[in-house]
């Protein structure tokens, strides 16, 4: 089974998988889902989820697999991602990507309406199109989200959380039946630190500012 190694393509896959978290922010559960509600509350309280991750993206048509690993920091609006030799920071207003191999920074305005994987586009109407259920598994809980919308980006998502409501695995299938599996280790909910969602890079880095 071939493995894609393109840096830009791998980063895109990681970012698309990362936005699965946005389901947590927007789905309104109508069933009795106390653990799902507790997970949402962590983000609503302004906490940051930090974890190491491993991710595989399996193309349903070709069988090709993209593998990525790194570290993420994520709150309800912002995220920071270190993966595959690049650092990405989105603060809700701007996006910044630093590529150490080229010593180059790309800065752009972040416009969710122009981002195919932005929460605002992905989650249009999601409150009514997703059903949520949860199942207890020893000291873990499996939360299942299923959409009845033919145009939903993700048709089914399974989130495994531990007894402290920390995600340990997210498994998702998109509209093309591609599968994204992300496992987390050393996960923790933390209070936000000053400067966490700022991008640090060398003074001699080439800066490409797309905002002007």
Short mmCIF file of C-alpha atoms in Angstrom, two decimals:
data_model
loop_
_atom_site.label_atom_id
_atom_site.label_comp_id
_atom_site.label_asym_id
_atom_site.label_seq_id
_atom_site.Cartn_x
_atom_site.Cartn_y
_atom_site.Cartn_z
CA UNK A 1 0.00 0.00 0.00
CA UNK A 2 1.75 3.21 -1.13
CA UNK A 3 2.25 6.09 1.25
CA UNK A 4 2.08 9.71 0.14
CA UNK A 5 4.92 11.85 1.36
CA UNK A 6 4.14 15.26 -0.15
CA UNK A 7 4.52 17.84 2.61
CA UNK A 8 1.78 20.17 1.44
CA UNK A 9 -0.69 17.36 0.84
CA UNK A 10 0.05 15.82 4.23
CA UNK A 11 -0.44 19.15 5.95
CA UNK A 12 -3.77 19.62 4.19
CA UNK A 13 -4.90 16.20 5.38
CA UNK A 14 -3.90 17.01 8.95
CA UNK A 15 -5.79 20.30 8.87
CA UNK A 16 -8.90 18.68 7.44
CA UNK A 17 -8.79 16.13 10.23
CA UNK A 18 -8.18 18.80 12.81
CA UNK A 19 -11.45 20.51 11.95
CA UNK A 20 -13.31 17.42 13.06
CA UNK A 21 -12.94 19.02 16.47
CA UNK A 22 -15.28 21.76 15.30
CA UNK A 23 -18.11 19.25 15.46
CA UNK A 24 -17.70 19.33 19.21
CA UNK A 25 -18.32 23.06 19.30
CA UNK A 26 -21.45 23.14 17.20
CA UNK A 27 -23.52 20.01 17.60
CA UNK A 28 -26.46 20.35 19.96
CA UNK A 29 -27.24 16.96 21.46
CA UNK A 30 -30.88 16.18 22.06
CA UNK A 31 -30.34 12.77 23.63
CA UNK A 32 -28.89 12.01 27.03
CA UNK A 33 -25.18 12.49 26.31
CA UNK A 34 -23.58 13.69 29.55
CA UNK A 35 -19.99 12.85 28.55
CA UNK A 36 -20.32 14.63 25.21
CA UNK A 37 -21.68 17.64 27.07
CA UNK A 38 -18.72 17.55 29.47
CA UNK A 39 -16.32 17.49 26.54
CA UNK A 40 -18.00 20.54 24.99
CA UNK A 41 -17.90 22.32 28.34
CA UNK A 42 -14.09 22.02 28.44
CA UNK A 43 -13.83 24.15 25.30
CA UNK A 44 -16.66 26.47 26.31
CA UNK A 45 -14.69 27.23 29.50
CA UNK A 46 -11.81 28.52 27.37
CA UNK A 47 -9.44 25.62 28.04
CA UNK A 48 -6.81 24.53 25.52
CA UNK A 49 -6.48 20.89 24.52
CA UNK A 50 -2.85 19.90 23.98
CA UNK A 51 -1.71 16.50 22.78
CA UNK A 52 0.69 14.53 20.65
CA UNK A 53 -1.09 12.94 17.70
CA UNK A 54 -0.71 10.30 15.04
CA UNK A 55 -3.01 10.44 12.03
CA UNK A 56 -3.72 8.27 9.00
CA UNK A 57 -5.82 9.33 6.03
CA UNK A 58 -6.94 6.42 3.85
CA UNK A 59 -8.15 7.23 0.34
CA UNK A 60 -11.19 5.06 -0.31
CA UNK A 61 -10.63 5.00 -4.07
CA UNK A 62 -6.88 4.37 -4.38
CA UNK A 63 -6.17 2.80 -1.00
CA UNK A 64 -3.26 5.21 -0.59
CA UNK A 65 -2.44 6.27 2.95
CA UNK A 66 -1.14 9.58 4.28
CA UNK A 67 0.51 9.40 7.69
CA UNK A 68 1.30 12.36 9.90
CA UNK A 69 2.37 12.95 13.46
CA UNK A 70 3.05 15.95 15.62
CA UNK A 71 1.60 18.09 18.38
CA UNK A 72 -1.51 20.27 18.54
CA UNK A 73 -2.90 23.00 20.77
CA UNK A 74 -6.55 23.81 20.22
CA UNK A 75 -9.22 25.96 21.79
CA UNK A 76 -12.67 26.94 20.57
CA UNK A 77 -11.36 29.48 18.03
CA UNK A 78 -7.60 29.11 17.64
CA UNK A 79 -5.13 26.33 16.98
CA UNK A 80 -1.43 25.67 16.70
CA UNK A 81 -0.07 22.67 14.87
CA UNK A 82 3.46 21.30 14.62
CA UNK A 83 3.59 18.50 12.08
CA UNK A 84 5.71 17.21 9.21
CA UNK A 85 8.35 19.87 9.65
CA UNK A 86 5.99 22.84 9.59
CA UNK A 87 4.29 25.03 12.17
CA UNK A 88 0.81 26.44 11.60
CA UNK A 89 -0.89 29.02 13.80
CA UNK A 90 -4.41 30.34 13.29
CA UNK A 91 -5.61 32.97 15.77
CA UNK A 92 -9.04 33.51 14.26
CA UNK A 93 -7.94 36.55 12.24
CA UNK A 94 -4.68 35.52 10.56
CA UNK A 95 -3.05 32.27 9.52
CA UNK A 96 0.72 31.85 9.67
CA UNK A 97 2.77 28.94 8.36
CA UNK A 98 6.49 28.54 9.04
CA UNK A 99 8.55 26.10 6.96
CA UNK A 100 11.98 25.68 8.60
CA UNK A 101 13.38 23.81 5.59
CA UNK A 102 12.92 26.98 3.51
CA UNK A 103 13.15 29.39 6.43
CA UNK A 104 9.99 30.99 5.10
CA UNK A 105 6.84 32.35 6.76
CA UNK A 106 3.57 32.81 4.91
CA UNK A 107 1.06 35.17 6.55
CA UNK A 108 -2.48 35.64 5.33
CA UNK A 109 -5.82 36.88 6.54
CA UNK A 110 -7.92 34.03 7.83
CA UNK A 111 -11.30 34.09 6.14
CA UNK A 112 -13.42 31.15 7.19
CA UNK A 113 -15.78 31.77 4.26
CA UNK A 114 -12.93 31.02 1.83
CA UNK A 115 -11.68 27.96 3.70
CA UNK A 116 -13.23 24.72 2.49
CA UNK A 117 -12.55 23.12 5.86
CA UNK A 118 -13.44 26.08 8.05
CA UNK A 119 -15.92 25.34 10.82
CA UNK A 120 -18.42 27.91 9.55
CA UNK A 121 -18.65 26.15 6.17
CA UNK A 122 -18.32 22.62 7.42
CA UNK A 123 -20.92 23.08 10.09
CA UNK A 124 -23.67 24.86 8.18
CA UNK A 125 -26.88 23.46 9.57
CA UNK A 126 -25.01 20.88 11.59
CA UNK A 127 -27.16 21.26 14.69
CA UNK A 128 -30.09 19.64 12.91
CA UNK A 129 -28.27 17.26 10.58
CA UNK A 130 -26.22 15.33 13.14
CA UNK A 131 -27.50 12.90 15.72
CA UNK A 132 -25.35 12.12 18.74
CA UNK A 133 -25.16 9.01 20.87
CA UNK A 134 -22.67 7.69 23.37
CA UNK A 135 -21.69 4.28 24.64
CA UNK A 136 -19.75 3.47 27.80
CA UNK A 137 -16.69 1.20 27.34
CA UNK A 138 -15.07 0.45 30.72
CA UNK A 139 -13.28 3.71 31.65
CA UNK A 140 -13.83 5.23 28.20
CA UNK A 141 -16.82 6.55 26.26
CA UNK A 142 -17.47 6.30 22.53
CA UNK A 143 -19.39 9.26 21.13
CA UNK A 144 -20.91 8.73 17.69
CA UNK A 145 -22.08 11.56 15.43
CA UNK A 146 -24.01 10.65 12.29
CA UNK A 147 -25.30 13.06 9.66
CA UNK A 148 -28.37 12.61 7.50
CA UNK A 149 -27.25 15.46 5.22
CA UNK A 150 -26.06 14.32 1.78
CA UNK A 151 -23.76 17.36 1.62
CA UNK A 152 -22.10 16.97 5.03
CA UNK A 153 -18.29 16.95 4.88
CA UNK A 154 -18.16 14.17 7.47
CA UNK A 155 -20.99 11.65 7.42
CA UNK A 156 -19.92 9.80 10.57
CA UNK A 157 -17.50 10.57 13.39
CA UNK A 158 -16.53 8.45 16.39
CA UNK A 159 -14.80 10.14 19.31
CA UNK A 160 -13.28 8.09 22.12
CA UNK A 161 -12.74 9.99 25.39
CA UNK A 162 -11.28 8.82 28.67
CA UNK A 163 -12.72 9.24 32.16
CA UNK A 164 -11.31 12.80 32.27
CA UNK A 165 -13.10 13.70 29.01
CA UNK A 166 -9.84 13.85 27.04
CA UNK A 167 -10.06 12.65 23.42
CA UNK A 168 -7.89 9.58 22.84
CA UNK A 169 -9.05 8.73 19.31
CA UNK A 170 -11.16 10.27 16.57
CA UNK A 171 -12.27 8.17 13.61
CA UNK A 172 -14.16 9.89 10.78
CA UNK A 173 -15.54 9.10 7.34
CA UNK A 174 -16.08 11.91 4.85
CA UNK A 175 -18.59 12.22 2.05
CA UNK A 176 -16.27 10.23 -0.27
CA UNK A 177 -15.88 7.46 2.32
CA UNK A 178 -12.25 8.40 2.99
CA UNK A 179 -11.26 7.47 6.54
CA UNK A 180 -9.33 9.71 8.93
CA UNK A 181 -8.06 8.15 12.16
CA UNK A 182 -6.33 10.35 14.73
CA UNK A 183 -4.99 9.00 18.00
CA UNK A 184 -3.85 11.25 20.84
CA UNK A 185 -1.32 10.69 23.62
CA UNK A 186 -0.35 12.79 26.63
CA UNK A 187 -3.53 14.81 26.13
CA UNK A 188 -4.46 17.50 28.64
CA UNK A 189 -6.82 20.44 29.02
CA UNK A 190 -4.83 23.50 30.09
CA UNK A 191 -5.45 27.12 30.86
CA UNK A 192 -4.33 29.31 27.94
CA UNK A 193 -0.86 30.82 28.20
CA UNK A 194 0.09 34.25 26.88
CA UNK A 195 1.70 33.96 23.48
CA UNK A 196 0.67 30.35 22.92
CA UNK A 197 -1.05 31.12 19.63
CA UNK A 198 1.73 33.28 18.29
CA UNK A 199 4.25 32.04 15.73
CA UNK A 200 7.95 32.25 16.56
CA UNK A 201 10.48 32.23 13.71
CA UNK A 202 14.07 33.42 13.08
CA UNK A 203 14.76 37.07 12.33
CA UNK A 204 16.33 36.14 9.00
CA UNK A 205 13.30 34.15 7.78
CA UNK A 206 11.74 35.18 4.48
CA UNK A 207 8.30 36.65 5.23
CA UNK A 208 5.65 36.42 2.52
CA UNK A 209 2.73 38.58 3.62
CA UNK A 210 -0.35 37.83 1.52
CA UNK A 211 -2.50 40.41 3.28
CA UNK A 212 -1.31 43.28 1.09
#
